[in-house]
CSV table of C-alpha atoms and ligand atoms in Angstrom, one decimal:
chain,number,residue,atom,x,y,z
A,1,UNK,CA,-60.6,14.9,-69.5
A,2,UNK,CA,-58.8,13.3,-66.5
A,3,UNK,CA,-55.3,14.4,-65.3
A,4,UNK,CA,-52.9,13.0,-62.7
A,5,UNK,CA,-51.9,15.3,-59.9
A,6,UNK,CA,-48.5,14.2,-58.5
A,7,UNK,CA,-46.6,15.5,-55.4
A,8,UNK,CA,-43.1,14.3,-56.1
A,9,UNK,CA,-40.2,13.4,-54.0
A,10,UNK,CA,-41.5,10.2,-52.2
A,11,UNK,CA,-39.4,7.1,-52.5
A,12,UNK,CA,-41.6,4.2,-53.6
A,13,UNK,CA,-41.6,1.1,-51.4
A,14,UNK,CA,-43.6,-2.1,-51.5
A,15,UNK,CA,-44.9,-4.6,-54.0
A,16,UNK,CA,-46.6,-4.2,-57.3
A,17,UNK,CA,-48.3,-6.9,-59.4
A,18,UNK,CA,-47.8,-6.8,-63.1
A,19,UNK,CA,-50.9,-7.1,-65.3
A,20,UNK,CA,-51.2,-9.1,-68.6
A,21,UNK,CA,-49.5,-7.8,-71.7
A,22,UNK,CA,-51.6,-5.4,-73.8
A,23,UNK,CA,-49.5,-6.2,-76.9
A,24,UNK,CA,-50.1,-9.9,-76.4
A,25,UNK,CA,-53.9,-9.6,-75.6
A,26,UNK,CA,-54.8,-7.6,-78.7
A,27,UNK,CA,-53.6,-10.1,-81.4
A,28,UNK,CA,-54.8,-13.0,-79.2
A,29,UNK,CA,-58.3,-11.5,-79.1
A,30,UNK,CA,-58.2,-11.1,-82.9
A,31,UNK,CA,-57.1,-14.7,-83.2
A,32,UNK,CA,-60.4,-15.9,-81.7
A,33,UNK,CA,-61.9,-14.9,-85.1
A,34,UNK,CA,-60.2,-18.0,-86.6
A,35,UNK,CA,-62.7,-20.4,-85.1
A,36,UNK,CA,-66.4,-20.7,-84.6
A,37,UNK,CA,-65.9,-22.3,-81.2
A,38,UNK,CA,-65.7,-20.5,-77.9
A,39,UNK,CA,-62.3,-19.2,-76.6
A,40,UNK,CA,-61.4,-18.1,-73.1
A,41,UNK,CA,-58.5,-15.6,-72.5
A,42,UNK,CA,-57.4,-15.1,-68.9
A,43,UNK,CA,-55.0,-12.6,-67.2
A,44,UNK,CA,-56.4,-9.8,-69.4
A,45,UNK,CA,-55.6,-6.3,-68.2
A,46,UNK,CA,-58.5,-3.8,-67.7
A,47,UNK,CA,-57.5,-1.4,-70.5
A,48,UNK,CA,-59.5,0.8,-72.9
A,49,UNK,CA,-57.6,-0.8,-75.8
A,50,UNK,CA,-58.9,-4.2,-74.7
A,51,UNK,CA,-62.5,-2.9,-74.4
A,52,UNK,CA,-62.1,-1.4,-77.8
A,53,UNK,CA,-60.9,-4.6,-79.4
A,54,UNK,CA,-64.0,-6.3,-77.8
A,55,UNK,CA,-66.2,-3.7,-79.5
A,56,UNK,CA,-64.6,-4.4,-82.8
A,57,UNK,CA,-65.0,-8.2,-82.5
A,58,UNK,CA,-68.7,-7.6,-81.5
A,59,UNK,CA,-69.2,-5.4,-84.5
A,60,UNK,CA,-67.8,-8.2,-86.6
A,61,UNK,CA,-70.5,-10.5,-85.2
A,62,UNK,CA,-68.7,-12.3,-82.4
A,63,UNK,CA,-70.2,-12.8,-78.9
A,64,UNK,CA,-67.8,-11.1,-76.5
A,65,UNK,CA,-67.9,-11.2,-72.7
A,66,UNK,CA,-65.4,-9.3,-70.6
A,67,UNK,CA,-65.6,-10.1,-66.9
A,68,UNK,CA,-62.7,-9.0,-64.6
A,69,UNK,CA,-59.5,-10.4,-66.2
A,70,UNK,CA,-61.3,-12.9,-68.4
A,71,UNK,CA,-62.4,-12.4,-71.9
A,72,UNK,CA,-64.7,-15.0,-73.6
A,73,UNK,CA,-65.2,-14.8,-77.3
A,74,UNK,CA,-67.3,-16.9,-79.7
A,75,UNK,CA,-67.1,-15.9,-83.3
A,76,UNK,CA,-69.7,-18.3,-84.6
A,77,UNK,CA,-70.6,-16.3,-87.7
A,78,UNK,CA,-68.7,-13.2,-88.6
A,79,UNK,CA,-68.5,-10.6,-91.4
A,80,UNK,CA,-65.3,-9.7,-93.2
A,81,UNK,CA,-65.3,-6.0,-92.8
A,82,UNK,CA,-64.2,-3.9,-89.9
A,83,UNK,CA,-66.1,-0.8,-89.0
A,84,UNK,CA,-64.3,2.2,-90.6
A,85,UNK,CA,-64.4,4.4,-87.5
A,86,UNK,CA,-63.7,1.7,-84.9
A,87,UNK,CA,-60.7,0.3,-86.7
A,88,UNK,CA,-59.3,3.7,-87.6
A,89,UNK,CA,-59.3,4.8,-84.0
A,90,UNK,CA,-57.1,2.0,-82.7
A,91,UNK,CA,-54.1,1.1,-84.8
A,92,UNK,CA,-53.6,-2.2,-83.0
A,93,UNK,CA,-56.9,-3.4,-84.6
A,94,UNK,CA,-55.1,-3.9,-87.9
A,95,UNK,CA,-54.4,-7.4,-86.5
A,96,UNK,CA,-58.0,-8.5,-87.3
A,97,UNK,CA,-57.0,-8.6,-91.0
A,98,UNK,CA,-55.0,-11.9,-90.8
A,99,UNK,CA,-57.7,-13.9,-89.0
A,100,UNK,CA,-60.5,-12.5,-91.3
A,101,UNK,CA,-58.4,-13.5,-94.4
A,102,UNK,CA,-57.7,-16.9,-92.9
A,103,UNK,CA,-61.3,-17.7,-91.9
A,104,UNK,CA,-63.3,-15.9,-94.7
A,105,UNK,CA,-60.6,-15.6,-97.4
A,106,UNK,CA,-61.5,-11.9,-97.3
A,107,UNK,CA,-60.7,-8.9,-95.1
A,108,UNK,CA,-61.6,-5.3,-95.4
A,109,UNK,CA,-60.5,-2.7,-92.8
A,110,UNK,CA,-59.9,1.0,-92.8
A,111,UNK,CA,-56.4,2.0,-93.5
A,112,UNK,CA,-54.9,2.6,-90.1
A,113,UNK,CA,-53.7,6.2,-89.9
A,114,UNK,CA,-50.3,7.3,-88.6
A,115,UNK,CA,-50.0,8.4,-85.0
A,116,UNK,CA,-47.8,10.8,-83.0
A,117,UNK,CA,-44.9,8.3,-83.1
A,118,UNK,CA,-44.8,7.8,-86.8
A,119,UNK,CA,-46.4,7.0,-90.2
A,120,UNK,CA,-47.2,3.4,-89.2
A,121,UNK,CA,-47.3,1.9,-92.7
A,122,UNK,CA,-48.7,-1.6,-93.3
A,123,UNK,CA,-46.8,-2.5,-96.5
A,124,UNK,CA,-45.1,-5.5,-94.9
A,125,UNK,CA,-48.5,-6.9,-93.7
A,126,UNK,CA,-49.8,-6.7,-97.2
A,127,UNK,CA,-46.6,-8.2,-98.7
A,128,UNK,CA,-47.2,-11.2,-96.4
A,129,UNK,CA,-50.8,-11.5,-97.4
A,130,UNK,CA,-49.8,-11.4,-101.1
A,131,UNK,CA,-47.3,-14.2,-100.5
A,132,UNK,CA,-50.3,-16.3,-99.3
A,133,UNK,CA,-52.1,-15.6,-102.6
A,134,UNK,CA,-54.2,-12.7,-101.6
A,135,UNK,CA,-55.1,-9.8,-103.9
A,136,UNK,CA,-54.8,-6.4,-102.2
A,137,UNK,CA,-57.0,-3.4,-103.1
A,138,UNK,CA,-56.8,0.0,-101.5
A,139,UNK,CA,-59.6,2.5,-102.1
A,140,UNK,CA,-61.6,5.2,-100.3
A,141,UNK,CA,-59.7,4.7,-97.1
A,142,UNK,CA,-60.1,1.0,-97.0
A,143,UNK,CA,-57.6,-1.8,-97.6
A,144,UNK,CA,-59.0,-5.1,-98.8
A,145,UNK,CA,-57.3,-8.5,-99.0
A,146,UNK,CA,-59.1,-11.3,-100.9
A,147,UNK,CA,-58.0,-14.8,-101.9
A,148,UNK,CA,-59.8,-17.5,-103.8
A,149,UNK,CA,-57.3,-19.9,-102.3
A,150,UNK,CA,-54.9,-19.2,-99.5
A,151,UNK,CA,-51.7,-21.1,-100.1
A,152,UNK,CA,-48.4,-21.3,-98.1
A,153,UNK,CA,-45.7,-18.8,-99.1
A,154,UNK,CA,-42.3,-17.6,-97.9
A,155,UNK,CA,-42.7,-13.8,-97.1
A,156,UNK,CA,-39.7,-11.8,-95.9
A,157,UNK,CA,-41.1,-9.3,-93.3
A,158,UNK,CA,-38.0,-7.3,-92.6
A,159,UNK,CA,-38.4,-3.5,-93.2
A,160,UNK,CA,-36.4,-0.4,-92.7
A,161,UNK,CA,-36.6,-0.8,-88.9
A,162,UNK,CA,-36.3,-4.5,-88.7
A,163,UNK,CA,-39.3,-6.8,-88.6
A,164,UNK,CA,-42.9,-5.9,-87.9
A,165,UNK,CA,-44.6,-7.2,-84.8
A,166,UNK,CA,-48.3,-7.0,-85.8
A,167,UNK,CA,-47.3,-7.8,-89.4
A,168,UNK,CA,-45.8,-11.1,-88.2
A,169,UNK,CA,-48.9,-11.7,-86.1
A,170,UNK,CA,-51.2,-11.0,-89.0
A,171,UNK,CA,-49.4,-13.3,-91.5
A,172,UNK,CA,-48.9,-16.0,-88.9
A,173,UNK,CA,-52.7,-16.0,-88.2
A,174,UNK,CA,-53.7,-16.1,-91.8
A,175,UNK,CA,-51.2,-18.9,-92.6
A,176,UNK,CA,-52.7,-21.2,-90.0
A,177,UNK,CA,-55.6,-21.9,-92.3
A,178,UNK,CA,-53.8,-21.7,-95.7
A,179,UNK,CA,-53.1,-24.8,-97.8
A,180,UNK,CA,-49.5,-25.9,-97.4
A,181,UNK,CA,-46.5,-24.6,-95.5
A,182,UNK,CA,-45.7,-20.9,-94.9
A,183,UNK,CA,-42.2,-19.9,-93.8
A,184,UNK,CA,-42.0,-16.3,-92.5
A,185,UNK,CA,-38.4,-15.0,-92.8
A,186,UNK,CA,-37.3,-12.0,-90.7
A,187,UNK,CA,-40.3,-12.6,-88.4
A,188,UNK,CA,-40.6,-10.5,-85.2
A,189,UNK,CA,-39.2,-12.3,-82.2
A,190,UNK,CA,-41.1,-10.4,-79.4
A,191,UNK,CA,-42.4,-12.5,-76.5
A,192,UNK,CA,-45.9,-11.3,-77.5
A,193,UNK,CA,-45.5,-13.2,-80.8
A,194,UNK,CA,-44.5,-16.4,-78.9
A,195,UNK,CA,-47.6,-15.9,-76.7
A,196,UNK,CA,-49.8,-15.6,-79.8
A,197,UNK,CA,-48.3,-18.7,-81.3
A,198,UNK,CA,-48.9,-20.7,-78.1
A,199,UNK,CA,-52.5,-19.7,-78.2
A,200,UNK,CA,-52.8,-20.6,-81.9
A,201,UNK,CA,-51.2,-24.0,-81.3
A,202,UNK,CA,-53.6,-24.5,-78.5
A,203,UNK,CA,-56.4,-23.9,-81.1
A,204,UNK,CA,-54.9,-26.7,-83.2
A,205,UNK,CA,-52.5,-24.7,-85.4
A,206,UNK,CA,-49.1,-26.1,-86.4
A,207,UNK,CA,-46.5,-23.3,-85.7
A,208,UNK,CA,-42.8,-23.8,-85.1
A,209,UNK,CA,-40.0,-21.3,-84.5
A,210,UNK,CA,-42.1,-18.5,-82.9
A,211,UNK,CA,-39.6,-16.2,-81.1
A,212,UNK,CA,-37.0,-16.8,-83.8
A,213,UNK,CA,-36.6,-14.9,-87.1
A,214,UNK,CA,-37.9,-18.0,-89.0
A,215,UNK,CA,-41.4,-19.1,-88.2
A,216,UNK,CA,-42.9,-22.2,-90.0
A,217,UNK,CA,-46.7,-22.6,-90.2
A,218,UNK,CA,-48.2,-25.7,-91.6
A,219,UNK,CA,-51.8,-24.9,-92.6
A,220,UNK,CA,-54.7,-27.0,-91.2
A,221,UNK,CA,-58.3,-27.3,-92.3
A,222,UNK,CA,-59.8,-25.6,-89.2
A,223,UNK,CA,-59.1,-24.4,-85.7
A,224,UNK,CA,-61.0,-25.2,-82.5
A,225,UNK,CA,-61.6,-23.2,-79.3
A,226,UNK,CA,-59.0,-22.9,-76.6
A,227,UNK,CA,-58.2,-21.3,-73.3
A,228,UNK,CA,-55.1,-19.2,-72.6
A,229,UNK,CA,-53.4,-17.2,-69.9
A,230,UNK,CA,-51.6,-14.1,-71.2
A,231,UNK,CA,-48.0,-13.3,-70.4
A,232,UNK,CA,-47.2,-10.4,-68.0
A,233,UNK,CA,-46.5,-7.0,-69.5
A,234,UNK,CA,-42.8,-6.6,-69.8
A,235,UNK,CA,-43.2,-2.8,-70.5
A,236,UNK,CA,-45.3,-2.2,-67.4
A,237,UNK,CA,-42.6,-4.1,-65.4
A,238,UNK,CA,-39.9,-1.9,-66.9
A,239,UNK,CA,-41.9,1.2,-66.1
A,240,UNK,CA,-42.3,0.3,-62.4
A,241,UNK,CA,-38.6,-0.7,-62.2
A,242,UNK,CA,-37.6,2.7,-63.5
A,243,UNK,CA,-40.1,4.3,-61.1
A,244,UNK,CA,-38.3,2.6,-58.2
A,245,UNK,CA,-34.9,3.8,-59.4
A,246,UNK,CA,-36.1,7.4,-60.1
A,247,UNK,CA,-37.6,7.8,-56.6
A,248,UNK,CA,-34.7,6.1,-54.9
A,249,UNK,CA,-37.1,3.6,-53.4
A,250,UNK,CA,-37.2,-0.2,-53.3
A,251,UNK,CA,-40.0,-2.1,-55.2
A,252,UNK,CA,-40.7,-5.8,-55.5
A,253,UNK,CA,-42.2,-6.4,-58.9
A,254,UNK,CA,-44.4,-9.6,-58.9
A,255,UNK,CA,-45.0,-11.7,-62.0
A,256,UNK,CA,-42.3,-9.9,-63.9
A,257,UNK,CA,-40.8,-12.2,-66.6
A,258,UNK,CA,-37.2,-11.2,-66.2
A,259,UNK,CA,-36.5,-13.6,-69.2
A,260,UNK,CA,-38.4,-11.1,-71.4
A,261,UNK,CA,-36.5,-8.1,-70.0
A,262,UNK,CA,-32.7,-8.9,-70.4
A,263,UNK,CA,-32.0,-5.6,-72.4
A,264,UNK,CA,-33.9,-3.5,-69.9
A,265,UNK,CA,-32.3,-5.1,-66.9
A,266,UNK,CA,-28.8,-4.8,-68.5
A,267,UNK,CA,-29.4,-1.0,-69.1
A,268,UNK,CA,-30.7,-0.5,-65.6
A,269,UNK,CA,-27.7,-2.2,-64.1
A,270,UNK,CA,-25.3,-0.1,-66.3
A,271,UNK,CA,-27.1,3.0,-65.0
A,272,UNK,CA,-26.3,2.0,-61.4
A,273,UNK,CA,-29.7,0.4,-60.6
A,274,UNK,CA,-29.7,-2.8,-58.5
A,275,UNK,CA,-32.0,-5.5,-59.9
A,276,UNK,CA,-32.3,-8.7,-57.9
A,277,UNK,CA,-34.3,-11.7,-59.0
A,278,UNK,CA,-36.2,-13.8,-56.5
A,279,UNK,CA,-38.1,-16.6,-58.3
A,280,UNK,CA,-40.7,-14.9,-60.5
A,281,UNK,CA,-40.2,-11.6,-58.7
A,282,UNK,CA,-37.8,-8.7,-59.3
A,283,UNK,CA,-36.5,-6.4,-56.5
A,284,UNK,CA,-35.4,-3.0,-57.9
A,285,UNK,CA,-33.6,-0.2,-56.0
A,286,UNK,CA,-31.2,2.6,-56.9
A,287,UNK,CA,-27.6,1.8,-56.1
A,288,UNK,CA,-25.2,4.3,-54.6
A,289,UNK,CA,-25.6,6.7,-57.5
A,290,UNK,CA,-27.1,6.8,-61.0
A,291,UNK,CA,-24.8,6.8,-63.9
A,292,UNK,CA,-25.4,8.2,-67.4
A,293,UNK,CA,-25.9,5.5,-70.0
A,294,UNK,CA,-26.5,5.4,-73.8
A,295,UNK,CA,-29.6,3.5,-75.1
A,296,UNK,CA,-30.5,2.6,-78.7
A,297,UNK,CA,-33.9,1.0,-79.4
A,298,UNK,CA,-33.9,-2.2,-81.5
A,299,UNK,CA,-36.2,-5.0,-82.4
A,300,UNK,CA,-36.4,-7.8,-79.7
A,301,UNK,CA,-34.2,-8.9,-78.0
A,302,UNK,CA,-32.6,-5.4,-78.2
A,303,UNK,CA,-33.7,-2.5,-76.0
A,304,UNK,CA,-37.5,-2.0,-76.5
A,305,UNK,CA,-38.8,1.2,-78.1
A,306,UNK,CA,-41.8,1.0,-75.7
A,307,UNK,CA,-39.4,1.6,-72.7
A,308,UNK,CA,-37.4,4.4,-74.4
A,309,UNK,CA,-39.2,7.4,-73.0
A,310,UNK,CA,-39.2,5.9,-69.5
A,311,UNK,CA,-35.4,5.3,-69.6
A,312,UNK,CA,-34.9,8.9,-70.9
A,313,UNK,CA,-36.8,10.1,-67.8
A,314,UNK,CA,-34.3,8.2,-65.6
A,315,UNK,CA,-31.3,9.5,-67.5
A,316,UNK,CA,-32.4,13.1,-66.7
A,317,UNK,CA,-31.4,12.3,-63.1
A,318,UNK,CA,-28.1,10.6,-63.9
A,319,UNK,CA,-25.1,13.1,-63.8
A,320,UNK,CA,-23.4,13.3,-67.2
A,321,UNK,CA,-24.4,12.9,-70.9
A,322,UNK,CA,-26.7,10.1,-72.0
A,323,UNK,CA,-27.5,9.5,-75.7
A,324,UNK,CA,-30.9,8.0,-76.4
A,325,UNK,CA,-31.3,6.8,-80.0
A,326,UNK,CA,-34.7,5.7,-81.4
A,327,UNK,CA,-34.3,3.3,-84.3
A,328,UNK,CA,-37.8,1.9,-84.6
A,329,UNK,CA,-40.1,4.9,-85.0
A,330,UNK,CA,-39.5,8.2,-86.9
A,331,UNK,CA,-40.8,10.5,-84.2
A,332,UNK,CA,-40.9,9.0,-80.7
A,333,UNK,CA,-39.6,12.0,-78.8
A,334,UNK,CA,-42.9,13.7,-77.9
A,335,UNK,CA,-41.9,13.4,-74.2
A,336,UNK,CA,-38.7,15.6,-74.7
A,337,UNK,CA,-40.4,19.0,-74.8
A,338,UNK,CA,-42.5,18.0,-71.7
A,339,UNK,CA,-39.6,16.7,-69.8
A,340,UNK,CA,-37.7,20.0,-70.4
A,341,UNK,CA,-40.7,21.8,-68.9
A,342,UNK,CA,-39.9,19.8,-65.7
A,343,UNK,CA,-36.3,21.2,-65.8
A,344,UNK,CA,-34.6,18.4,-67.9
A,345,UNK,CA,-31.8,19.4,-70.3
A,346,UNK,CA,-32.4,17.5,-73.5
A,347,UNK,CA,-31.4,18.3,-77.1
A,348,UNK,CA,-32.7,16.3,-80.1
A,349,UNK,CA,-30.1,15.6,-82.8
A,350,UNK,CA,-31.8,13.6,-85.6
A,351,UNK,CA,-32.7,10.1,-84.3
A,352,UNK,CA,-30.9,10.8,-81.0
A,353,UNK,CA,-31.8,12.8,-77.8
A,354,UNK,CA,-28.7,14.1,-75.9
A,355,UNK,CA,-29.6,14.2,-72.2
A,356,UNK,CA,-27.5,16.3,-69.9
A,357,UNK,CA,-28.5,14.7,-66.6
A,358,UNK,CA,-28.0,15.4,-62.9
A,359,UNK,CA,-30.1,18.5,-62.4
A,360,UNK,CA,-33.1,18.0,-60.1
A,361,UNK,CA,-36.5,18.1,-61.7
A,362,UNK,CA,-39.2,20.5,-60.5
A,363,UNK,CA,-42.9,20.0,-60.9
A,364,UNK,CA,-45.0,21.7,-63.6
A,365,UNK,CA,-48.2,21.1,-65.7
A,366,UNK,CA,-47.3,18.8,-68.7
A,367,UNK,CA,-49.3,17.2,-71.5
A,368,UNK,CA,-49.4,13.5,-72.2
A,369,UNK,CA,-49.1,12.5,-75.9
A,370,UNK,CA,-48.5,8.9,-76.7
A,371,UNK,CA,-48.9,6.0,-74.3
A,372,UNK,CA,-45.3,5.6,-73.3
A,373,UNK,CA,-44.4,9.3,-73.3
A,374,UNK,CA,-47.2,9.7,-70.8
A,375,UNK,CA,-45.7,7.1,-68.6
A,376,UNK,CA,-42.3,8.9,-68.7
A,377,UNK,CA,-44.0,12.1,-67.6
A,378,UNK,CA,-45.6,10.3,-64.6
A,379,UNK,CA,-42.2,8.9,-63.6
A,380,UNK,CA,-40.6,12.3,-63.9
A,381,UNK,CA,-43.4,13.8,-61.8
A,382,UNK,CA,-42.8,11.2,-59.1
A,383,UNK,CA,-39.1,12.3,-58.9
A,384,UNK,CA,-39.7,16.0,-59.3
A,385,UNK,CA,-39.8,18.5,-56.4
A,386,UNK,CA,-43.3,20.0,-56.0
A,387,UNK,CA,-46.4,19.2,-57.9
A,388,UNK,CA,-46.8,17.9,-61.5
A,389,UNK,CA,-50.1,17.8,-63.3
A,390,UNK,CA,-50.1,15.3,-66.2
A,391,UNK,CA,-53.0,16.2,-68.5
A,392,UNK,CA,-54.8,13.9,-71.1
A,393,UNK,CA,-54.1,10.7,-69.2
A,394,UNK,CA,-56.6,8.8,-71.4
A,395,UNK,CA,-53.4,7.9,-73.3
A,396,UNK,CA,-52.2,6.1,-70.2
A,397,UNK,CA,-55.5,4.3,-69.6
A,398,UNK,CA,-55.0,2.6,-73.0
A,399,UNK,CA,-52.0,0.7,-71.8
A,400,UNK,CA,-51.6,0.8,-68.0
A,401,UNK,CA,-54.1,-0.9,-65.7
A,402,UNK,CA,-54.9,1.3,-62.7
A,403,UNK,CA,-51.4,3.0,-62.8
A,404,UNK,CA,-52.4,5.6,-60.2
A,405,UNK,CA,-53.8,3.0,-57.7
A,406,UNK,CA,-50.7,0.8,-58.1
A,407,UNK,CA,-48.4,3.8,-57.5
A,408,UNK,CA,-50.4,4.9,-54.5
A,409,UNK,CA,-50.0,1.5,-53.0
A,410,UNK,CA,-46.2,2.1,-53.3
A,411,UNK,CA,-46.6,5.3,-51.4
A,412,UNK,CA,-46.8,7.8,-54.3
A,413,UNK,CA,-48.8,10.9,-53.7
A,414,UNK,CA,-50.8,10.7,-57.0
A,415,UNK,CA,-54.5,11.6,-57.5
A,416,UNK,CA,-56.7,11.3,-60.6
A,417,UNK,CA,-58.6,14.6,-61.1
A,418,UNK,CA,-61.4,15.2,-63.6
A,419,UNK,CA,-60.3,18.2,-65.6
A,420,UNK,CA,-63.6,18.6,-67.6
G,1,EPZ,C1,-46.2,-3.1,-82.1
G,1,EPZ,O1,-46.6,-2.2,-83.0
G,1,EPZ,C2,-46.6,-2.6,-80.7
G,1,EPZ,N1,-48.1,-2.5,-80.7
G,1,EPZ,C3,-46.0,-1.2,-80.4
G,1,EPZ,O2,-46.4,-0.9,-79.1
G,1,EPZ,C4,-44.5,-1.4,-80.5
G,1,EPZ,O3,-43.9,-0.2,-80.3
G,1,EPZ,C5,-44.1,-2.0,-81.9
G,1,EPZ,O4,-44.8,-3.2,-82.1
G,1,EPZ,C6,-42.6,-2.2,-82.0
G,1,EPZ,O5,-42.2,-3.1,-81.0
G,1,EPZ,C7,-48.9,-3.6,-80.5
G,1,EPZ,O6,-48.4,-4.7,-80.4
G,1,EPZ,C8,-50.3,-3.3,-80.4
G,1,EPZ,P1,-44.1,-2.6,-86.0
G,1,EPZ,P2,-46.5,-2.5,-84.6
G,1,EPZ,O7,-45.0,-3.1,-87.2
G,1,EPZ,O8,-46.6,-4.0,-84.8
G,1,EPZ,C9,-42.3,-0.2,-89.6
G,1,EPZ,C10,-47.2,0.6,-77.4
G,1,EPZ,O9,-46.8,1.6,-77.0
G,1,EPZ,N2,-43.3,-0.9,-90.4
G,1,EPZ,O10,-43.3,-3.7,-85.4
G,1,EPZ,O11,-47.5,-1.6,-85.3
G,1,EPZ,C11,-43.0,0.8,-88.6
G,1,EPZ,O12,-43.2,2.0,-89.3
G,1,EPZ,C12,-47.1,0.3,-78.9
G,1,EPZ,O13,-47.6,-0.4,-76.7
G,1,EPZ,C13,-43.2,-0.8,-91.8
G,1,EPZ,O14,-42.3,-0.1,-92.3
G,1,EPZ,O15,-45.1,-2.0,-84.9
G,1,EPZ,C14,-42.0,0.9,-87.5
G,1,EPZ,O16,-41.0,1.8,-87.9
G,1,EPZ,C15,-46.6,1.5,-79.7
G,1,EPZ,N3,-44.1,-1.5,-92.6
G,1,EPZ,C16,-41.3,-0.5,-87.5
G,1,EPZ,O17,-41.6,-1.1,-88.7
G,1,EPZ,C17,-45.1,-2.3,-92.0
G,1,EPZ,O18,-45.8,-2.9,-92.8
G,1,EPZ,C18,-41.9,-1.4,-86.4
G,1,EPZ,O19,-43.3,-1.4,-86.5
G,1,EPZ,C19,-45.1,-2.4,-90.6
G,1,EPZ,C20,-44.2,-1.7,-89.8
């Protein structure tokens, strides 16, 4: 198993190019199942999750070709059942259900398990499918949705933590081929949903209102092939912005969509970080001093849960008390115990972590857990005095393309070591 070995204390300087958004690519790859014609997706990051989704589509019968940052998919003939093991291993693959239901009127996938950050239920996905006329059966670890006729409906997809991103994606995709009009109320507003809707409309779908809480989909008979360039990854951009601030460097982030990052930029500026925009680029550096700042994660356009751990790492360096409250997932504080091993002072009180910041961090061996917690540990290692070893970085490879190479280009002393 690979680890990162990081010698901290080096201010990062230079330019980093943001890769395509993982959370846009996965549903867009699934959407290619909605047509028998070829689709081309460009600007795709080289991630293990993307390769995995390719394996799932291949298993379903599609022809998949991944070359550099381009994925070609032709789902000429497909079967309606996802491989139990493949689907179970990557929760994001639940988004094949909507396209299978739309194209074949039947979808059968393994029930996605929970993960370190929470139970990850799919009740809202299933509620949306039922609103389109599907019958849901759950047995022996599989969930099946079947519909003689798929007809437009008006599902409300708001749950205890706001809307559901992949639930909105799933229902939107199924509804493109339903008879009649579907109106999704309390739809997720994330930029990745807008990107998916843009791809679906390029395929001939009729979707309006994506990015707002009310999305209207007028069903069509069939969809055709399309080409699409994926939006940049706003969470990767946030991660590198925080890296610049934590190491007291200055980094130009190319291809960052600042319009997708208002909440992150606002928080960084409140914490004393200088964020300048130059066209499509963002220049980030620490101001005179870091200030403690409270963060609460919310559905878009609130502060993103996927950048919560990274902001907590920054707050460990800001003198004073910062309260970080996680409102989207039940247990997304796996990084807290590991950050305290690096010398941070953090107490968890229910949904909040109380960070007493300002003490310098010192390097130590730490364990990666979920994708974003791992990113926070790398950031802390970059700022810590001495050497930090981040173990199990396969978590990082799921969602960050060549993170170590990009950081080395900015001057970081980080090496990937094979621990096996
Ligand atoms: C997507 O997950 C992202 N993953 C997650 O990113 C992201 O954290 C999350 O959205 C929230 O923004 C992908 O896009 C592949 P949700 P998703 O359904 O869609 C509850 C990362 O690090 N809920 O929006 O699975 C759920 O328990 C990953 O890149 C229900 O109650 O998340 C959670 O509390 C991690 N019932 C909340 O809603 C449901 O049917 C938000 O979940 C569905 C969800």
